[in-house]
Amino acid sequence: MNAVKTGAELDAARDAGREGATAGWCAWSHANNSLVFSVVVRPSVGMQAFHALPFVAAMGLMDALAGTLDDAGLGLSGKVGIQWPSDIVCGAPDFETLLAGVNVNGGAGAAGMFAAVTVSVEVDQLAGLGVTAADEELVLRLSGAIVRRVDAWAVLADTPQGKMGPLAPVLSEYFDMVPLLGHQAAAVSPNGLPLAVGVFAGLDIWGRATLKTDAGEQEFPPEAVKIRRV
């Protein structure tokens, strides 16, 4: 692991990726009650499949926090979920409190394409859920889970189902991690204006959200709106 100064995680991971760092290279820092880390991933997928990486990275965090069939993780099953597309939230039953923000930036270097996954964990919220692991231990668990999940997804992305769309192989599993699905919600523009209100009914294989409104179904891409409970 490579400790870097506060605020430099994203640049450090990008530079490491361009220089050919292997998947799992990680930088981290802790300041202002946030634990921030960036990890390099190198999935062997086509460029358009990189669109799914924020979703897949969030699933990796859920693996570490809520556990899997083989590992109980940090014991937060039922206490955390994904806020579409990729942030992690807590505060059941509404799940409106940010626990971890996820940002993914792709790039290319001499060793090929890579992505820097940057995660900002609200440590006070995590402590409120009973998790008090040391910084380095927590970063190792979270970053390792992201890399494992991305690697597993990359294998599936090369199957006939994966070629249908980047999220196709994991979409049903992703559904189960989004607590707002099936509930009344609003699509909100980046400047805070509500664009539509209805039931958050589903997602497609490209990660677009569907709201069932009085005027019919409307689809929204993750780069254009946020979906929030009403």
Coordinates of N, CA and C in Angstrom, one line a residue:
M1 N 0.8 -1.2 0.0 CA 0.0 0.0 0.0 C 0.9 1.2 0.0
N2 N 0.3 2.3 -0.6 CA 1.2 3.5 -0.8 C 0.4 4.7 -0.2
A3 N 0.9 5.2 1.0 CA 0.2 6.3 1.6 C 0.6 7.6 0.9
V4 N -0.3 8.5 0.6 CA -0.1 9.7 0.0 C -0.8 10.8 0.7
K5 N -0.4 12.1 0.4 CA -1.0 13.2 1.2 C -2.5 13.3 0.8
T6 N -3.2 14.0 1.7 CA -4.7 14.2 1.6 C -5.0 14.9 0.3
G7 N -6.0 14.3 -0.4 CA -6.4 15.0 -1.7 C -5.7 14.5 -2.9
A8 N -4.7 13.7 -2.8 CA -3.9 13.2 -3.9 C -4.2 11.8 -4.4
E9 N -5.2 11.2 -3.8 CA -5.4 9.8 -4.1 C -5.7 9.5 -5.5
L10 N -6.6 10.3 -6.1 CA -7.0 10.1 -7.5 C -5.9 10.3 -8.4
D11 N -5.1 11.3 -8.3 CA -4.0 11.6 -9.1 C -2.9 10.5 -9.0
A12 N -2.7 10.0 -7.8 CA -1.7 9.0 -7.5 C -2.1 7.7 -8.2
A13 N -3.4 7.3 -8.1 CA -3.9 6.1 -8.7 C -3.8 6.2 -10.2
R14 N -4.2 7.4 -10.8 CA -4.1 7.5 -12.2 C -2.7 7.4 -12.7
D15 N -1.8 8.1 -12.0 CA -0.4 8.0 -12.4 C 0.1 6.6 -12.3
A16 N -0.2 5.9 -11.3 CA 0.2 4.5 -11.1 C -0.3 3.6 -12.2
G17 N -1.6 3.8 -12.6 CA -2.2 3.1 -13.7 C -1.5 3.3 -15.0
R18 N -1.2 4.5 -15.3 CA -0.5 4.9 -16.5 C 0.9 4.3 -16.6
E19 N 1.5 4.2 -15.4 CA 2.9 3.6 -15.3 C 2.9 2.1 -15.3
G20 N 1.7 1.5 -15.3 CA 1.6 0.0 -15.4 C 1.5 -0.7 -14.1
A21 N 1.0 0.0 -13.0 CA 0.8 -0.7 -11.7 C -0.2 -1.8 -11.9
T22 N 0.0 -2.9 -11.2 CA -0.9 -4.0 -11.3 C -2.2 -3.7 -10.6
A23 N -3.3 -4.4 -10.9 CA -4.5 -4.3 -10.2 C -4.3 -4.5 -8.7
G24 N -4.9 -3.6 -7.9 CA -4.7 -3.7 -6.4 C -3.8 -2.6 -5.9
W25 N -3.0 -2.0 -6.7 CA -2.2 -0.8 -6.2 C -3.1 0.2 -5.6
C26 N -2.8 0.6 -4.4 CA -3.7 1.4 -3.6 C -3.0 2.5 -2.8
A27 N -3.6 3.7 -2.8 CA -3.2 4.8 -2.0 C -4.3 5.2 -1.1
W28 N -4.0 5.7 0.1 CA -5.0 6.1 1.0 C -4.5 7.2 2.0
S29 N -5.5 7.9 2.6 CA -5.2 8.9 3.6 C -6.5 9.1 4.4
H30 N -6.3 9.7 5.6 CA -7.5 9.9 6.5 C -7.4 11.4 7.0
A31 N -8.5 12.1 6.7 CA -8.6 13.5 7.2 C -10.0 13.9 7.2
N32 N -10.3 14.8 8.2 CA -11.7 15.4 8.3 C -12.8 14.3 8.4
N33 N -12.5 13.3 9.2 CA -13.5 12.2 9.4 C -13.8 11.4 8.2
S34 N -13.0 11.5 7.2 CA -13.1 10.7 6.0 C -11.9 9.9 5.7
L35 N -12.1 8.6 5.4 CA -11.0 7.7 5.0 C -11.1 7.6 3.5
V36 N -10.1 8.1 2.8 CA -10.2 8.1 1.3 C -9.1 7.2 0.8
F37 N -9.5 6.3 -0.2 CA -8.5 5.5 -0.8 C -8.8 5.4 -2.3
S38 N -7.8 5.1 -3.1 CA -7.9 4.8 -4.5 C -7.2 3.5 -4.8
V39 N -7.9 2.7 -5.6 CA -7.3 1.4 -6.0 C -7.4 1.3 -7.5
V40 N -6.3 0.8 -8.1 CA -6.2 0.6 -9.5 C -6.8 -0.8 -9.9
V41 N -7.7 -0.8 -10.9 CA -8.2 -2.1 -11.5 C -7.9 -2.1 -12.9
R42 N -7.7 -3.3 -13.4 CA -7.4 -3.5 -14.9 C -8.2 -4.7 -15.4
P43 N -9.5 -4.5 -15.6 CA -10.3 -5.5 -16.1 C -10.1 -5.7 -17.6
S44 N -10.0 -7.0 -18.0 CA -9.8 -7.3 -19.5 C -11.1 -7.3 -20.2
V45 N -11.6 -6.1 -20.4 CA -12.9 -5.9 -21.1 C -12.8 -4.8 -22.1
G46 N -13.8 -4.7 -23.0 CA -13.8 -3.7 -24.0 C -14.0 -2.3 -23.4
M47 N -13.7 -1.3 -24.1 CA -13.8 0.1 -23.6 C -15.2 0.4 -23.1
Q48 N -16.3 0.0 -23.9 CA -17.6 0.3 -23.5 C -18.1 -0.3 -22.2
A49 N -17.5 -1.5 -21.9 CA -17.8 -2.2 -20.6 C -17.3 -1.4 -19.4
F50 N -16.4 -0.5 -19.6 CA -15.9 0.3 -18.4 C -17.0 1.1 -17.8
H51 N -18.1 1.3 -18.6 CA -19.3 2.1 -18.1 C -19.8 1.4 -16.9
A52 N -19.7 0.1 -16.7 CA -20.3 -0.6 -15.6 C -19.4 -0.5 -14.3
L53 N -18.2 0.0 -14.4 CA -17.3 -0.1 -13.3 C -17.8 0.6 -12.0
P54 N -18.4 1.7 -12.1 CA -18.9 2.3 -10.8 C -19.9 1.4 -10.1
F55 N -20.8 0.7 -10.9 CA -21.8 -0.2 -10.3 C -21.1 -1.4 -9.7
V56 N -20.1 -2.0 -10.4 CA -19.4 -3.2 -10.0 C -18.5 -2.8 -8.7
A57 N -17.9 -1.7 -8.7 CA -17.1 -1.3 -7.6 C -18.0 -1.2 -6.3
A58 N -19.2 -0.6 -6.5 CA -20.1 -0.5 -5.4 C -20.5 -1.9 -4.9
M59 N -20.7 -2.9 -5.8 CA -21.0 -4.2 -5.4 C -19.8 -4.8 -4.6
G60 N -18.6 -4.5 -5.0 CA -17.5 -5.0 -4.2 C -17.5 -4.4 -2.8
L61 N -17.8 -3.2 -2.6 CA -17.9 -2.6 -1.3 C -19.0 -3.3 -0.5
M62 N -20.1 -3.6 -1.1 CA -21.2 -4.3 -0.4 C -20.7 -5.7 0.0
D63 N -19.9 -6.4 -0.9 CA -19.3 -7.7 -0.5 C -18.6 -7.6 0.8
A64 N -17.8 -6.5 1.0 CA -16.9 -6.3 2.1 C -17.7 -5.9 3.4
L65 N -18.7 -5.1 3.1 CA -19.5 -4.5 4.3 C -20.6 -5.5 4.7
A66 N -21.4 -6.0 3.8 CA -22.6 -6.8 4.1 C -22.3 -8.3 4.1
G67 N -21.2 -8.6 3.4 CA -20.8 -10.1 3.3 C -21.3 -10.7 2.1
T68 N -20.9 -12.0 1.9 CA -21.3 -12.8 0.8 C -21.7 -14.2 1.4
L69 N -22.0 -15.1 0.5 CA -22.4 -16.4 1.0 C -21.2 -17.1 1.7
D70 N -20.0 -16.7 1.3 CA -18.8 -17.4 1.9 C -18.1 -16.6 3.0
D71 N -18.5 -15.3 3.1 CA -17.8 -14.5 4.1 C -18.8 -13.4 4.7
A72 N -18.9 -13.3 6.0 CA -19.8 -12.4 6.6 C -19.4 -11.0 6.5
G73 N -18.2 -10.7 5.9 CA -17.7 -9.3 5.8 C -17.6 -8.6 7.1
L74 N -18.1 -7.4 7.1 CA -18.0 -6.6 8.4 C -19.3 -6.6 9.1
G75 N -20.2 -7.5 8.8 CA -21.4 -7.8 9.5 C -22.5 -6.8 9.4
L76 N -22.5 -6.1 8.2 CA -23.5 -5.0 8.0 C -24.7 -5.4 7.1
S77 N -24.9 -6.7 7.0 CA -26.0 -7.1 6.1 C -27.4 -6.5 6.7
G78 N -28.1 -5.9 5.8 CA -29.4 -5.3 6.1 C -29.2 -3.9 6.7
K79 N -28.0 -3.5 6.9 CA -27.8 -2.1 7.4 C -27.2 -1.2 6.4
V80 N -26.8 -1.7 5.2 CA -26.2 -0.8 4.1 C -26.8 -1.2 2.8
G81 N -26.7 -0.3 1.8 CA -27.2 -0.6 0.5 C -26.6 0.3 -0.5
I82 N -26.8 0.1 -1.8 CA -26.3 1.0 -2.8 C -27.3 2.0 -3.2
Q83 N -26.9 3.2 -3.2 CA -27.7 4.3 -3.7 C -27.3 4.5 -5.2
W84 N -28.2 4.2 -6.1 CA -27.9 4.2 -7.5 C -27.3 5.5 -7.9
P85 N -26.2 5.4 -8.7 CA -25.6 4.2 -9.2 C -24.6 3.5 -8.3
S86 N -23.8 4.3 -7.5 CA -22.7 3.6 -6.9 C -22.3 4.0 -5.5
D87 N -23.0 5.0 -4.9 CA -22.7 5.3 -3.5 C -23.2 4.3 -2.5
I88 N -22.6 4.2 -1.4 CA -23.1 3.3 -0.3 C -23.8 4.1 0.8
V89 N -25.0 3.6 1.1 CA -25.8 4.4 2.1 C -26.2 3.5 3.3
C90 N -26.5 4.1 4.4 CA -27.0 3.4 5.6 C -28.2 4.1 6.2
G91 N -28.6 3.7 7.3 CA -29.8 4.3 7.9 C -31.1 3.7 7.6
A92 N -31.1 2.3 7.8 CA -32.4 1.6 7.6 C -33.5 2.2 8.4
P93 N -34.8 2.2 7.9 CA -35.2 1.6 6.7 C -35.1 2.5 5.4
D94 N -34.8 3.8 5.7 CA -34.9 4.7 4.5 C -33.6 4.7 3.7
F95 N -32.5 4.4 4.3 CA -31.2 4.3 3.6 C -30.9 5.7 2.9
E96 N -30.8 6.7 3.6 CA -30.6 8.0 3.0 C -29.3 8.7 3.6
T97 N -28.5 8.0 4.4 CA -27.3 8.5 5.0 C -26.1 8.0 4.2
L98 N -25.3 8.9 3.7 CA -24.1 8.5 2.9 C -23.1 7.8 3.8
L99 N -22.7 6.7 3.4 CA -21.6 5.9 4.1 C -20.3 6.0 3.4
A100 N -20.4 5.9 2.0 CA -19.2 5.9 1.2 C -19.5 6.4 -0.2
G101 N -18.8 7.4 -0.7 CA -18.9 7.8 -2.0 C -18.0 7.1 -2.9
V102 N -18.4 6.8 -4.1 CA -17.6 6.0 -5.1 C -17.4 6.8 -6.4
N103 N -16.2 7.0 -6.9 CA -15.9 7.7 -8.1 C -14.9 6.8 -8.9
V104 N -15.2 6.7 -10.2 CA -14.3 5.9 -11.1 C -13.9 6.7 -12.2
N105 N -12.6 6.7 -12.5 CA -12.0 7.4 -13.6 C -11.1 6.5 -14.4
G106 N -11.4 6.3 -15.7 CA -10.6 5.5 -16.5 C -9.5 6.2 -17.2
G107 N -8.6 5.4 -17.7 CA -7.4 5.9 -18.4 C -6.7 4.8 -19.2
A108 N -5.6 5.2 -19.9 CA -4.8 4.3 -20.6 C -3.4 4.6 -20.5
G109 N -2.5 3.6 -20.5 CA -1.1 3.9 -20.5 C -0.4 2.8 -21.3
A110 N 0.9 2.7 -21.1 CA 1.7 1.7 -21.8 C 1.2 0.3 -21.6
A111 N 0.7 0.0 -20.4 CA 0.2 -1.3 -20.1 C -1.2 -1.6 -20.4
G112 N -1.9 -0.6 -21.1 CA -3.3 -0.8 -21.5 C -4.2 0.0 -20.6
M113 N -5.5 -0.3 -20.8 CA -6.5 0.5 -20.0 C -6.6 0.1 -18.6
F114 N -7.0 1.0 -17.8 CA -7.1 0.8 -16.3 C -8.2 1.8 -15.8
A115 N -8.6 1.6 -14.6 CA -9.4 2.6 -13.9 C -9.0 2.8 -12.5
A116 N -9.1 4.0 -12.0 CA -8.8 4.4 -10.6 C -10.2 4.5 -9.9
V117 N -10.4 3.6 -9.0 CA -11.6 3.6 -8.2 C -11.3 4.3 -6.9
T118 N -12.0 5.5 -6.6 CA -11.7 6.3 -5.5 C -12.9 6.2 -4.5
V119 N -12.7 5.9 -3.3 CA -13.8 5.7 -2.3 C -13.5 6.6 -1.1
S120 N -14.5 7.3 -0.7 CA -14.5 8.2 0.5 C -15.4 7.7 1.5
V121 N -14.9 7.1 2.6 CA -15.7 6.5 3.6 C -15.9 7.4 4.8
E122 N -17.2 7.6 5.2 CA -17.5 8.4 6.4 C -17.3 7.6 7.6
V123 N -16.2 7.8 8.3 CA -15.8 6.9 9.4 C -16.7 7.0 10.6
D124 N -17.2 8.2 10.8 CA -18.2 8.4 11.9 C -19.4 7.5 11.7
Q125 N -19.9 7.5 10.5 CA -21.1 6.7 10.2 C -20.8 5.2 10.3
L126 N -19.6 4.8 9.9 CA -19.2 3.4 10.0 C -19.0 3.0 11.5
A127 N -18.5 3.9 12.3 CA -18.4 3.6 13.7 C -19.7 3.5 14.4
G128 N -20.7 4.3 13.9 CA -22.1 4.2 14.4 C -22.7 2.9 14.1
L129 N -22.2 2.2 13.1 CA -22.7 0.9 12.8 C -21.9 -0.2 13.5
G130 N -21.0 0.2 14.3 CA -20.2 -0.8 15.1 C -19.0 -1.3 14.5
V131 N -18.5 -0.6 13.4 CA -17.2 -1.0 12.8 C -16.1 0.0 13.2
T132 N -15.1 -0.5 13.8 CA -14.0 0.4 14.3 C -12.7 -0.2 13.9
A133 N -12.6 -0.8 12.7 CA -11.3 -1.3 12.3 C -10.3 -0.2 12.1
A134 N -9.0 -0.5 12.2 CA -7.9 0.4 11.9 C -8.0 0.8 10.4
D135 N -7.5 2.0 10.1 CA -7.6 2.5 8.7 C -7.0 1.5 7.7
E136 N -5.8 1.0 7.9 CA -5.1 0.2 6.9 C -5.8 -1.1 6.8
E137 N -6.3 -1.7 7.9 CA -7.1 -2.9 7.8 C -8.4 -2.7 7.0
L138 N -9.0 -1.6 7.2 CA -10.3 -1.3 6.5 C -10.0 -1.1 5.0
V139 N -9.0 -0.3 4.7 CA -8.7 -0.1 3.3 C -8.3 -1.4 2.6
L140 N -7.6 -2.3 3.2 CA -7.2 -3.6 2.7 C -8.5 -4.4 2.4
R141 N -9.4 -4.4 3.3 CA -10.6 -5.2 3.1 C -11.5 -4.6 2.0
L142 N -11.7 -3.3 2.0 CA -12.6 -2.7 1.0 C -11.9 -2.7 -0.4
S143 N -10.7 -2.4 -0.5 CA -10.1 -2.3 -1.8 C -9.9 -3.7 -2.4
G144 N -9.6 -4.7 -1.5 CA -9.5 -6.1 -2.0 C -10.8 -6.6 -2.5
A145 N -11.9 -6.3 -1.8 CA -13.2 -6.7 -2.3 C -13.6 -6.1 -3.6
I146 N -13.2 -4.9 -3.8 CA -13.5 -4.2 -5.1 C -12.7 -4.9 -6.2
V147 N -11.4 -5.2 -6.0 CA -10.6 -5.8 -7.0 C -11.2 -7.2 -7.3
R148 N -11.5 -8.0 -6.3 CA -12.1 -9.3 -6.6 C -13.4 -9.3 -7.3
R149 N -14.3 -8.3 -7.0 CA -15.5 -8.2 -7.6 C -15.3 -7.8 -9.1
V150 N -14.4 -6.9 -9.4 CA -14.2 -6.4 -10.7 C -13.6 -7.6 -11.5
D151 N -12.7 -8.3 -11.0 CA -12.1 -9.5 -11.7 C -13.1 -10.5 -12.0
A152 N -14.0 -10.8 -11.1 CA -15.1 -11.8 -11.4 C -16.1 -11.3 -12.4
W153 N -16.4 -10.0 -12.4 CA -17.3 -9.4 -13.4 C -16.6 -9.4 -14.8
A154 N -15.3 -9.2 -14.8 CA -14.6 -9.1 -16.1 C -14.7 -10.5 -16.8
V155 N -14.6 -11.6 -16.1 CA -14.8 -12.9 -16.6 C -16.2 -13.1 -17.2
L156 N -17.2 -12.6 -16.5 CA -18.6 -12.8 -17.0 C -18.8 -11.8 -18.2
A157 N -18.1 -10.7 -18.2 CA -18.3 -9.8 -19.3 C -17.9 -10.3 -20.7
D158 N -17.1 -11.4 -20.6 CA -16.6 -12.0 -21.9 C -17.5 -13.2 -22.3
T159 N -18.7 -13.4 -21.6 CA -19.6 -14.4 -22.0 C -20.7 -13.9 -22.9
P160 N -21.4 -14.7 -23.6 CA -22.5 -14.2 -24.4 C -23.5 -13.3 -23.7
Q161 N -23.8 -13.6 -22.4 CA -24.7 -12.7 -21.6 C -24.0 -11.4 -21.4
G162 N -22.7 -11.4 -21.1 CA -22.0 -10.1 -20.9 C -21.9 -9.3 -22.1
K163 N -21.9 -9.9 -23.3 CA -21.9 -9.1 -24.5 C -23.2 -8.4 -24.8
M164 N -24.3 -8.8 -24.1 CA -25.6 -8.1 -24.3 C -25.5 -6.7 -23.7
G165 N -24.7 -6.5 -22.7 CA -24.6 -5.2 -22.0 C -23.7 -5.4 -20.8
P166 N -23.0 -4.4 -20.4 CA -22.0 -4.6 -19.4 C -22.5 -5.0 -18.0
L167 N -23.7 -4.7 -17.7 CA -24.3 -5.1 -16.4 C -25.1 -6.3 -16.4
A168 N -25.3 -6.9 -17.6 CA -26.2 -8.0 -17.8 C -25.9 -9.2 -16.9
P169 N -24.6 -9.6 -16.7 CA -24.3 -10.8 -15.9 C -24.6 -10.6 -14.4
V170 N -24.6 -9.3 -13.9 CA -24.7 -9.1 -12.5 C -25.9 -8.3 -12.1
L171 N -26.8 -8.0 -13.1 CA -27.9 -7.1 -12.8 C -28.8 -7.5 -11.7
S172 N -29.2 -8.8 -11.8 CA -30.2 -9.3 -10.8 C -29.6 -9.2 -9.4
E173 N -28.3 -9.5 -9.2 CA -27.6 -9.3 -8.0 C -27.5 -7.9 -7.5
Y174 N -27.2 -7.0 -8.5 CA -27.2 -5.6 -8.2 C -28.5 -5.1 -7.7
F175 N -29.6 -5.6 -8.3 CA -31.0 -5.2 -7.8 C -31.1 -5.4 -6.3
D176 N -30.7 -6.5 -5.9 CA -30.9 -6.9 -4.5 C -30.1 -6.0 -3.5
M177 N -29.2 -5.2 -4.0 CA -28.4 -4.4 -3.2 C -28.9 -2.9 -3.1
V178 N -29.9 -2.6 -3.9 CA -30.4 -1.3 -4.0 C -31.8 -1.2 -3.2
P179 N -31.8 -0.7 -2.0 CA -33.0 -0.7 -1.2 C -34.1 0.2 -1.7
L180 N -33.8 1.2 -2.5 CA -34.8 2.1 -3.0 C -35.7 1.5 -4.1
L181 N -35.2 0.5 -4.8 CA -36.0 -0.2 -5.9 C -37.3 -0.6 -5.3
G182 N -38.4 -0.3 -6.1 CA -39.7 -0.7 -5.7 C -40.4 0.4 -4.9
H183 N -39.7 1.5 -4.6 CA -40.3 2.5 -3.7 C -40.5 3.8 -4.5
Q184 N -41.3 4.7 -3.9 CA -41.6 6.0 -4.6 C -40.3 6.8 -4.5
A185 N -40.0 7.4 -5.6 CA -38.7 8.2 -5.7 C -38.9 9.3 -6.8
A186 N -37.9 10.2 -6.7 CA -37.8 11.3 -7.7 C -36.5 11.2 -8.4
A187 N -36.5 11.5 -9.7 CA -35.3 11.8 -10.5 C -35.0 13.2 -10.4
V188 N -33.8 13.5 -9.9 CA -33.4 14.9 -9.6 C -32.2 15.3 -10.4
S189 N -32.3 16.5 -11.1 CA -31.2 16.9 -11.9 C -30.0 17.4 -11.1
P190 N -28.8 17.5 -11.7 CA -27.7 18.0 -10.9 C -27.8 19.3 -10.2
N191 N -28.7 20.2 -10.7 CA -29.0 21.4 -10.0 C -30.1 21.3 -9.0
G192 N -30.6 20.1 -8.7 CA -31.6 19.9 -7.7 C -33.0 20.0 -8.1
L193 N -33.3 20.1 -9.4 CA -34.7 20.2 -9.8 C -35.3 18.8 -10.1
P194 N -36.5 18.5 -9.5 CA -37.1 17.2 -9.8 C -37.6 17.1 -11.2
L195 N -37.2 16.1 -11.9 CA -37.6 15.9 -13.3 C -38.8 14.9 -13.5
A196 N -38.9 14.0 -12.5 CA -40.0 13.0 -12.6 C -40.2 12.4 -11.2
V197 N -41.4 12.0 -10.9 CA -41.7 11.3 -9.6 C -42.5 10.0 -10.0
G198 N -42.1 8.9 -9.4 CA -42.8 7.7 -9.6 C -42.1 6.6 -8.8
V199 N -42.5 5.3 -9.2 CA -41.9 4.2 -8.5 C -40.6 3.8 -9.2
F200 N -39.5 3.7 -8.4 CA -38.2 3.2 -9.0 C -38.4 1.8 -9.3
A201 N -38.6 1.5 -10.6 CA -39.1 0.2 -11.0 C -38.0 -0.7 -11.5
G202 N -36.9 -0.2 -11.9 CA -35.9 -1.1 -12.4 C -34.7 -0.5 -13.0
L203 N -33.8 -1.3 -13.6 CA -32.6 -0.8 -14.3 C -32.4 -1.7 -15.5
D204 N -31.7 -1.1 -16.5 CA -31.4 -1.9 -17.7 C -30.0 -2.4 -17.7
I205 N -29.6 -3.1 -18.7 CA -28.2 -3.7 -18.7 C -27.1 -2.6 -18.9
W206 N -27.5 -1.4 -19.1 CA -26.5 -0.3 -19.2 C -26.6 0.6 -17.9
G207 N -27.4 0.2 -16.9 CA -27.5 0.9 -15.7 C -28.4 2.0 -15.6
R208 N -29.2 2.2 -16.7 CA -30.2 3.3 -16.7 C -31.4 3.0 -15.8
A209 N -31.8 4.0 -15.0 CA -32.9 3.8 -14.1 C -34.3 4.0 -14.7
T210 N -35.3 3.2 -14.4 CA -36.6 3.4 -14.9 C -37.6 3.8 -13.7
L211 N -38.3 4.9 -13.9 CA -39.3 5.3 -13.0 C -40.7 5.1 -13.7
K212 N -41.6 4.5 -13.0 CA -43.0 4.4 -13.4 C -43.7 5.6 -12.9
T213 N -44.1 6.5 -13.8 CA -44.8 7.7 -13.4 C -46.2 7.7 -13.9
D214 N -47.0 8.7 -13.5 CA -48.4 8.7 -14.0 C -48.4 8.9 -15.5
A215 N -47.3 9.4 -16.1 CA -47.3 9.6 -17.6 C -46.7 8.4 -18.3
G216 N -46.3 7.4 -17.5 CA -45.7 6.2 -18.2 C -44.3 6.0 -17.6
E217 N -43.6 5.0 -18.2 CA -42.2 4.8 -17.8 C -41.2 5.8 -18.4
Q218 N -40.3 6.2 -17.6 CA -39.2 7.1 -18.0 C -37.9 6.6 -17.6
E219 N -36.9 6.6 -18.5 CA -35.6 6.1 -18.3 C -34.6 7.3 -18.1
F220 N -33.6 7.1 -17.2 CA -32.7 8.2 -16.9 C -31.3 7.5 -16.7
P221 N -30.3 8.1 -17.4 CA -28.9 7.6 -17.3 C -28.3 8.2 -16.0
P222 N -27.3 7.4 -15.4 CA -26.8 7.9 -14.1 C -26.0 9.2 -14.2
E223 N -25.5 9.5 -15.4 CA -24.7 10.8 -15.5 C -25.6 12.0 -15.5
A224 N -26.9 11.8 -15.6 CA -27.9 12.9 -15.8 C -28.7 13.2 -14.6
V225 N -29.0 12.3 -13.7 CA -29.9 12.5 -12.6 C -29.4 11.7 -11.4
K226 N -30.0 12.0 -10.2 CA -29.9 11.2 -9.0 C -31.3 10.7 -8.7
I227 N -31.4 9.6 -8.1 CA -32.7 9.0 -7.7 C -32.8 9.1 -6.2
R228 N -33.8 9.8 -5.7 CA -33.9 10.0 -4.3 C -35.3 9.7 -3.8
R229 N -35.4 9.1 -2.6 CA -36.7 8.8 -2.0 C -37.6 10.0 -1.8
V230 N -38.9 9.9 -2.0 CA -39.8 10.9 -1.7 C -40.9 10.4 -0.7

